[in-house]
Short mmCIF file of C-alpha atoms in Angstrom, two decimals:
data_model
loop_
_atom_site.label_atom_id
_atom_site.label_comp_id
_atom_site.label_asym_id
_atom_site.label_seq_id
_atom_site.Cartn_x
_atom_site.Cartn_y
_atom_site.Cartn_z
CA UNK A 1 -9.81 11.73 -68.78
CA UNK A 2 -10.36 15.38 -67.97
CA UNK A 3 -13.14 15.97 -65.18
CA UNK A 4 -15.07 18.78 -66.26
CA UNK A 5 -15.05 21.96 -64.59
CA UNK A 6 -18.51 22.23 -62.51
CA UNK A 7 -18.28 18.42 -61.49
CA UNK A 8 -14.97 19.69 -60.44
CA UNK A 9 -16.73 22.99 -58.41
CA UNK A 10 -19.43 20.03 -57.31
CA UNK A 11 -16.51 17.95 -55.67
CA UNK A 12 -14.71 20.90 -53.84
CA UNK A 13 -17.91 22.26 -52.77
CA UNK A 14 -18.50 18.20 -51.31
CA UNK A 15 -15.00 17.93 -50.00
CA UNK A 16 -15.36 21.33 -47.83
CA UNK A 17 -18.78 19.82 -46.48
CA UNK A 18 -17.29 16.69 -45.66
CA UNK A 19 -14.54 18.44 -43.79
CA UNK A 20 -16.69 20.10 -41.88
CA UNK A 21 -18.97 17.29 -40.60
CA UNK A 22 -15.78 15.77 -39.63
CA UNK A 23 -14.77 18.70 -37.49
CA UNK A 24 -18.34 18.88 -36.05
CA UNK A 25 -17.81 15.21 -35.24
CA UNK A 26 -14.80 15.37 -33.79
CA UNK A 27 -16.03 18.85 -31.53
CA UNK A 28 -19.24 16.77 -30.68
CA UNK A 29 -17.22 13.42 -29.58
CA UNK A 30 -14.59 15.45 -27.58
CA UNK A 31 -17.76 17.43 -25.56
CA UNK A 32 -18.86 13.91 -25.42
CA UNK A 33 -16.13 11.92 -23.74
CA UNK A 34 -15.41 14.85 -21.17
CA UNK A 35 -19.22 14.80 -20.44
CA UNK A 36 -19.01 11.02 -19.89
CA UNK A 37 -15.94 11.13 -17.58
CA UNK A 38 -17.84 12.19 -14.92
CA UNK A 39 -19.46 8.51 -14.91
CA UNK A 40 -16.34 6.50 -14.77
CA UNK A 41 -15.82 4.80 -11.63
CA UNK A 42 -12.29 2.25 -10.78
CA UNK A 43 -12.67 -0.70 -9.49
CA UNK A 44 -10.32 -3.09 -8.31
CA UNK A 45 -11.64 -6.64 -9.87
CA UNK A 46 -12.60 -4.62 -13.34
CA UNK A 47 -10.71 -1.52 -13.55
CA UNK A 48 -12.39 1.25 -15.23
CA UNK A 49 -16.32 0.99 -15.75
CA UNK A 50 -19.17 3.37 -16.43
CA UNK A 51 -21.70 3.72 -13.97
CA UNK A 52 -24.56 6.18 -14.29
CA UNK A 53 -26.40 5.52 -11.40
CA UNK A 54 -23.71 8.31 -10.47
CA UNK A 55 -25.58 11.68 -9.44
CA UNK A 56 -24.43 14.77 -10.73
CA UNK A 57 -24.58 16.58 -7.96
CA UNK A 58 -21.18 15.92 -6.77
CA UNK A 59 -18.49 17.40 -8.18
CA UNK A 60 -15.94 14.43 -10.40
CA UNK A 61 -13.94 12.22 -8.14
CA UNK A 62 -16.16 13.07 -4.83
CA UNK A 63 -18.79 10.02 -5.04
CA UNK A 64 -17.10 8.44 -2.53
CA UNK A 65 -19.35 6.49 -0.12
CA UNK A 66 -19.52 8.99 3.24
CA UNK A 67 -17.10 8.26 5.93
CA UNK A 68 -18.10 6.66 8.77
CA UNK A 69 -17.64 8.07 12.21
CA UNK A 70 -13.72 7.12 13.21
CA UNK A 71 -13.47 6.62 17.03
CA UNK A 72 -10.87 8.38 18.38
CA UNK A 73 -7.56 6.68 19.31
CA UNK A 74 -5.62 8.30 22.00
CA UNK A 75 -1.96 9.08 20.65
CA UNK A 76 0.55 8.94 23.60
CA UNK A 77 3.84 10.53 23.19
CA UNK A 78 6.61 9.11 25.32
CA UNK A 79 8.28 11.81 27.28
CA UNK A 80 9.85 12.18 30.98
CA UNK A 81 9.75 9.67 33.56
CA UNK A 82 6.46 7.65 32.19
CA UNK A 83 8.37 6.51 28.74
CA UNK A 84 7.48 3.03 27.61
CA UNK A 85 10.25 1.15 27.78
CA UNK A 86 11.31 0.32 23.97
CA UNK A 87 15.26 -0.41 24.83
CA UNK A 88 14.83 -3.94 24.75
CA UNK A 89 17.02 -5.23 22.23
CA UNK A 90 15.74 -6.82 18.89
CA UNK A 91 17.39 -9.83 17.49
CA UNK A 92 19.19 -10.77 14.15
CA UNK A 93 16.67 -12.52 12.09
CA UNK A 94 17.12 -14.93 9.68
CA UNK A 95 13.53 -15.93 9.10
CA UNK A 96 11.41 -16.53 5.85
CA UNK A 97 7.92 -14.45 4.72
CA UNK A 98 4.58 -16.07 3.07
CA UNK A 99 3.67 -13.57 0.71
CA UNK A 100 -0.41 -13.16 -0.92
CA UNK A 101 0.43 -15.87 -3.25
CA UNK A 102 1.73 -18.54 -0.74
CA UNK A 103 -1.49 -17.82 1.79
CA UNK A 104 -3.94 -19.34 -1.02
CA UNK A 105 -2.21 -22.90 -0.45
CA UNK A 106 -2.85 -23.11 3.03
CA UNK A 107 -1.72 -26.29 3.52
CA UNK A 108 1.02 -26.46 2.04
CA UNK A 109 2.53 -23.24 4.23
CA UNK A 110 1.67 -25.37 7.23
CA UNK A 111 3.18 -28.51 6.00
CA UNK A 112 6.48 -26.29 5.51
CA UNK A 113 5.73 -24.38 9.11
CA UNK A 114 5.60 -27.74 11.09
CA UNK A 115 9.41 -28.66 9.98
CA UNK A 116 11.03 -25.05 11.11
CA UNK A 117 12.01 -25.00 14.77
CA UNK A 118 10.63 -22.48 17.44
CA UNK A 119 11.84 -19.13 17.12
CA UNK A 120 11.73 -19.21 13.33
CA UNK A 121 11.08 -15.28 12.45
CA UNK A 122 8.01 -15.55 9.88
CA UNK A 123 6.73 -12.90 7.91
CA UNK A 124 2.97 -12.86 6.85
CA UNK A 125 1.17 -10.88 4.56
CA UNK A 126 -2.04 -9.12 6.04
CA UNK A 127 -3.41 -6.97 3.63
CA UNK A 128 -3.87 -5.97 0.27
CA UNK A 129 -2.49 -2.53 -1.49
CA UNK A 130 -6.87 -2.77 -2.27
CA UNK A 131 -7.79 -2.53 1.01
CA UNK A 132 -8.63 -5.94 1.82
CA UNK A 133 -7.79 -7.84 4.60
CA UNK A 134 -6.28 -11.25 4.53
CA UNK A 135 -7.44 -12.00 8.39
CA UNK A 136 -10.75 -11.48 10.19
CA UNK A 137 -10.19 -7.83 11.15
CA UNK A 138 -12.69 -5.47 13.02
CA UNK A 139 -11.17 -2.36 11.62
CA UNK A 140 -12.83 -2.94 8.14
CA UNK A 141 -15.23 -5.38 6.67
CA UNK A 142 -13.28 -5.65 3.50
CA UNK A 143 -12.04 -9.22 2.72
CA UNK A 144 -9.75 -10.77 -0.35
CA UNK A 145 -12.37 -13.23 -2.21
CA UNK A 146 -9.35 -15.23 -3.08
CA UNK A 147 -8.35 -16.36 0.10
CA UNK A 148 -10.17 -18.35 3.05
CA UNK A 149 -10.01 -16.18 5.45
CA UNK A 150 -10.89 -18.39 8.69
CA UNK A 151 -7.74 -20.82 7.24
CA UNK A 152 -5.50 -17.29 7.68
CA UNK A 153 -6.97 -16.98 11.22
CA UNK A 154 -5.96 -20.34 12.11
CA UNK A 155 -2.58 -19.89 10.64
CA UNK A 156 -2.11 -16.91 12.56
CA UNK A 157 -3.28 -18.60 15.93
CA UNK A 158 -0.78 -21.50 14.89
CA UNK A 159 2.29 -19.17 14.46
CA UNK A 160 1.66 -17.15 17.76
CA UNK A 161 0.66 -20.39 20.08
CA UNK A 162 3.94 -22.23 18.86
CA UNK A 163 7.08 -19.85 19.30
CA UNK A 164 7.36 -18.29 16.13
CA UNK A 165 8.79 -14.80 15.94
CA UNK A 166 5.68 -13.57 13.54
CA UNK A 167 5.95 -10.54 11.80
CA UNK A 168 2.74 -8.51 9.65
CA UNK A 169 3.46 -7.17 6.59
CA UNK A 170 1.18 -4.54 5.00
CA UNK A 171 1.00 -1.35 2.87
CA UNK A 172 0.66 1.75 4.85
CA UNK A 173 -0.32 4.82 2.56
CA UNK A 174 -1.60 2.70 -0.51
CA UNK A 175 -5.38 1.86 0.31
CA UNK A 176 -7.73 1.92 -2.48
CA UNK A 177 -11.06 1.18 -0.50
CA UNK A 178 -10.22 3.60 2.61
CA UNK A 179 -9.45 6.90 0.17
CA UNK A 180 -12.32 5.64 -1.59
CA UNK A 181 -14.85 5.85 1.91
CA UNK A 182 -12.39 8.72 3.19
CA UNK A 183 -11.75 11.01 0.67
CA UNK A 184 -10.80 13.85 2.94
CA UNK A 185 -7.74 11.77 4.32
CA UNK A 186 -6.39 10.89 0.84
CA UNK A 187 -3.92 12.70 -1.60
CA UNK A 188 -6.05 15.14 -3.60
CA UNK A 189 -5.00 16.23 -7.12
CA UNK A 190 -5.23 20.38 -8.50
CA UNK A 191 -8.58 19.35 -9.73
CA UNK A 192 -10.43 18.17 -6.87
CA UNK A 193 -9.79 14.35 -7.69
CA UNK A 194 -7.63 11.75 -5.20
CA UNK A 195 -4.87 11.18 -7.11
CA UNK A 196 -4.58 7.02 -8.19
CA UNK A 197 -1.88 5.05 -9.32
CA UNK A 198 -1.13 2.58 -12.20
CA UNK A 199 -2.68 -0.10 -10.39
CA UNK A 200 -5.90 2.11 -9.53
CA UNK A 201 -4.90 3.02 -6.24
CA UNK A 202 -5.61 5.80 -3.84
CA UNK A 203 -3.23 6.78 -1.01
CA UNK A 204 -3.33 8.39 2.11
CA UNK A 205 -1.98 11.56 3.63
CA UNK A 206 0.15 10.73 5.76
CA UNK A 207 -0.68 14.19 7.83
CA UNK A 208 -4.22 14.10 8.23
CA UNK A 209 -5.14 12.77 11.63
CA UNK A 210 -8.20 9.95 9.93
CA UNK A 211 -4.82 8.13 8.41
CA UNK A 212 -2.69 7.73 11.22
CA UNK A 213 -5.90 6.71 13.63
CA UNK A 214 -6.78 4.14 10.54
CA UNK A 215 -2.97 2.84 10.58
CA UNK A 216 -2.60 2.98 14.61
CA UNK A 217 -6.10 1.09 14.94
CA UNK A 218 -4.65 -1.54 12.47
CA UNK A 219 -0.92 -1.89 14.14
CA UNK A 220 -3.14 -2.35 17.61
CA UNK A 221 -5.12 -5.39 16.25
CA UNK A 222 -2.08 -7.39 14.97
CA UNK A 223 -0.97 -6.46 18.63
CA UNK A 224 -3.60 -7.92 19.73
CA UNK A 225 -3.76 -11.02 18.16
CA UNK A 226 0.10 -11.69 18.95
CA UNK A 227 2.02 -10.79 16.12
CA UNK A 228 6.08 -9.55 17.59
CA UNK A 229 6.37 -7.09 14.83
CA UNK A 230 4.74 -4.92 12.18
CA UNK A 231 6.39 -3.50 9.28
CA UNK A 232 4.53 -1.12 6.88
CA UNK A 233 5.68 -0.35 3.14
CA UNK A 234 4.57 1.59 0.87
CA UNK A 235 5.30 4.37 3.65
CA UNK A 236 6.16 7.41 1.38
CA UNK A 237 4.81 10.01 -0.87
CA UNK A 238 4.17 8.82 -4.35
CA UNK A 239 6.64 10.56 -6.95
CA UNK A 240 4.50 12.50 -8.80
CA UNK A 241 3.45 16.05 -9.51
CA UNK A 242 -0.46 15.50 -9.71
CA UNK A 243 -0.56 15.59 -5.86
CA UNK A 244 -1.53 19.07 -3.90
CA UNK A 245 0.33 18.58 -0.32
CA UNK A 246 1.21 22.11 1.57
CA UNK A 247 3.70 20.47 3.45
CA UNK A 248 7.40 19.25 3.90
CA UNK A 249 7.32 16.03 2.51
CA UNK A 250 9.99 14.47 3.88
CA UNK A 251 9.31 15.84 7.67
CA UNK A 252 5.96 14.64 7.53
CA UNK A 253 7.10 11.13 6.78
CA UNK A 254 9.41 11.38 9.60
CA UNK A 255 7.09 12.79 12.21
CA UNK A 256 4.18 10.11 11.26
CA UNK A 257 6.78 7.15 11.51
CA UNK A 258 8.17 8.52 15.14
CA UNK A 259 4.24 8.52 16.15
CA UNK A 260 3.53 5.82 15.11
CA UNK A 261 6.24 4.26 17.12
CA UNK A 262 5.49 6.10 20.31
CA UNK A 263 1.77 5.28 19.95
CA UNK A 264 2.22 1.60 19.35
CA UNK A 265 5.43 -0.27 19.88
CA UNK A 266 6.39 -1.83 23.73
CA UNK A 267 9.04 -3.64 24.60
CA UNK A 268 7.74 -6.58 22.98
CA UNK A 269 6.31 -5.42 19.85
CA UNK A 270 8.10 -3.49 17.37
CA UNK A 271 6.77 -0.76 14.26
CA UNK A 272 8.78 -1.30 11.87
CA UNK A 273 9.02 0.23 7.93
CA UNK A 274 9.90 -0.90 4.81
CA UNK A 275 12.22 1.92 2.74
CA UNK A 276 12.70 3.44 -0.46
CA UNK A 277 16.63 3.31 0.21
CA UNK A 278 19.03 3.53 3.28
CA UNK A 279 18.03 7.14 3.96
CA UNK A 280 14.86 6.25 5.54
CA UNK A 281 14.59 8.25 8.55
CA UNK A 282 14.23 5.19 10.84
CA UNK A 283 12.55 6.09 14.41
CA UNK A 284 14.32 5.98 17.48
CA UNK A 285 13.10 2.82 19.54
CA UNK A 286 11.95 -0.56 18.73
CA UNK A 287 11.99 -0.34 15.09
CA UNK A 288 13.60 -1.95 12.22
CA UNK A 289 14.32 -1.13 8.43
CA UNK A 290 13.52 -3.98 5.92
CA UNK A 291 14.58 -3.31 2.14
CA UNK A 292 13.86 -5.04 -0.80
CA UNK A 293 15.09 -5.25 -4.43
CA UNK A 294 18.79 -4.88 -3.15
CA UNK A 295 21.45 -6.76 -5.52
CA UNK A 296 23.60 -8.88 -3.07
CA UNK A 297 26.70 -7.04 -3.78
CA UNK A 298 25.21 -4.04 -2.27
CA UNK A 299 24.51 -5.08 0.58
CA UNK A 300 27.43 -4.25 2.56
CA UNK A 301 26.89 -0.46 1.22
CA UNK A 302 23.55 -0.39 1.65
CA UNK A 303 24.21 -0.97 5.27
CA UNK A 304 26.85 1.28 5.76
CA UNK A 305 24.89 3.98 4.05
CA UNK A 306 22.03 3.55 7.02
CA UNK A 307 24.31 4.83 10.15
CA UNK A 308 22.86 2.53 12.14
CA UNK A 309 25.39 1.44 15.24
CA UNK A 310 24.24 -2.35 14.74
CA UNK A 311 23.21 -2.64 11.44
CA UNK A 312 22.82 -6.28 11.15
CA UNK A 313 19.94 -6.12 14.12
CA UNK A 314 18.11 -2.63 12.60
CA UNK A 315 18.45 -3.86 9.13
CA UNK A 316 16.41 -6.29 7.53
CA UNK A 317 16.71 -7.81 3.76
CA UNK A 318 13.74 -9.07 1.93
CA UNK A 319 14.49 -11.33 -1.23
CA UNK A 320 14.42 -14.73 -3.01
CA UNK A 321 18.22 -14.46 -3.43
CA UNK A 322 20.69 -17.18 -1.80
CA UNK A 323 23.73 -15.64 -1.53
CA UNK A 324 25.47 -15.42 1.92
CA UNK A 325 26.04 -11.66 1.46
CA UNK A 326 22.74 -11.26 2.96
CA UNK A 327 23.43 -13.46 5.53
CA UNK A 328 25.63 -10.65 8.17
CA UNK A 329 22.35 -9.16 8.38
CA UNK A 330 18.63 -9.94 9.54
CA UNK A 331 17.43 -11.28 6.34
CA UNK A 332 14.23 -13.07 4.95
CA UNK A 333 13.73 -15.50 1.99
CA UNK A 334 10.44 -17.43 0.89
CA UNK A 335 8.77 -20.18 2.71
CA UNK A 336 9.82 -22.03 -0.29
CA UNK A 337 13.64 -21.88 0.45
CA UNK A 338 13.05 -23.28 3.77
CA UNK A 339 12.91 -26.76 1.81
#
């Protein structure tokens, strides 16, 4: 059937106009959804939500909630004849660790606890890559709705009271609600934003002076309350190029470790950091390097790769693995393989 020629002009003519609303529509939605980012806020329990309760005042990614005053925490270097005396030597350990999971069965991690003898290094989850605290702590209100916190204070009192070698486990530079509340101490992006993660996370420079207070106020409480150790992962720069940082990278990891360990470790209590691989620049003093995710047959290299005169003391496996390999070094497995 031949369509005639002006019903043929009629459909061109409604084709072109067609095109064009979709191009308007298109123009209009794009405006749209860059006018609308400005309202989208991260959370941790929903991810990303719109919230236009949001003023406009503020530039994008600055409606953090003001910081509140930090007190100042006096940083002492050891130097000359008034050094702190961090020679004592650490131990092998060959302990086990009770990860976020395990702390929501309570009893259960006691039941196991009671049939380990004294001395038994244990390694406990404090804190959340969110922010939140597992424990009662005074350095921030934020607590994990998940687990009963007053049953984590009594496990802690339990492990210090009755000769366990306990160890604190938390992430350093990873710390969604604190660059949230601080956005001056976290990792900024070109455009003005902090720069988050996959798992909607901010993190912290490690240079800026509200960070290391935050982290030395933290290591001080687990002091405190009894802990022998602290170990602190997620201690590096995230590998991305979104973040500004006028800076050597790898130095300032290095410096904020050593002060960290000058400002917090005795002869009792150690700083210790979790690392990326074997080329962690480790502190000198109390201080130990725990890796993860290392195959079994690498273990031996791994440790040879560290230069560490007694690697089996200053180097620290964490995994769910049984083989003996692990075993020439300190090494800890789950409560669960206790049993």
């Amino acid at each position: 059937m031949t369509i005639p020629f002006r019903t043929r002009q009629t459909l061109k003519r409604l084709a072109k106009l067609l095109m064009i609303l979709l191009v308007v529509a298109a123009v209009a939605m794009a405006f749209w959804l860059l006018w609308l980012q400005r309202f989208v806020v991260y959370t941790a329990e929903e991810g990303a939500i719109l919230d236009f309760s949001i003023s406009l005042e503020f530039a994008p990614g600055e409606e953090a909630v003001p910081p509140e005053p930090v007190p100042p925490v006096s940083i002492y270097y050891n130097e000359g004849e008034d050094i702190i005396d961090t020679s004592t030597e650490l131990s092998q350990l060959h302990g086990y660790y009770i990860d976020e999971e395990a702390l929501k069965d309570i009893e259960t991690v006691r039941t196991q606890l009671r049939a380990l003898e004294a001395g038994t290094p244990i390694m406990l989850d404090v804190k959340s890559i969110y922010g939140n605290f597992f424990y009662s702590s005074k350095v921030s209100s934020k607590r994990n709705s998940d687990l009963d916190t007053a049953a984590v204070d009594s496990l802690i009192s339990y492990l210090t009271t009755n000769g366990f070698y306990v160890i604190a486990r938390l992430p350093a530079l990873r710390d969604y609600y604190y660059g949230l509340n601080n956005v001056p101490h976290g990792l900024p992006t070109a455009g003005g934003y902090l720069w988050m993660d996959d798992d909607y996370c901010y993190w912290l420079n490690p240079a800026s002076q509200g960070t290391q207070t935050y982290l030395i106020q933290i290591i001080n409480e687990l002091k405190g309350l009894g802990f022998d150790e602290v170990v602190l992962y997620d201690f590096y720069f995230p590998q991305t190029g979104s973040i500004v940082f006028n800076g050597d990278k790898a130095q300032t990891i290095s410096d904020t470790a050593k002060l960290l360990v000058s400002s917090c470790s005795t002869e009792r209590f150690a700083v210790s950091f979790t690392g990326q691989d074997a080329a962690f620049p480790l502190p000198e003093g109390r201080s130990r390097l725990y890796m993860q995710d290392v195959a079994a047959a690498d273990a031996s290299y791994m440790a040879s790769q560290t230069g560490f005169a007694d690697p089996a003391v200053y180097l620290a496996f964490i995994t769910d693995v049984h083989d003996t390999r692990f075993d020439a070094y300190s090494v800890l497995r789950p409560l669960d393989a206790a049993h």
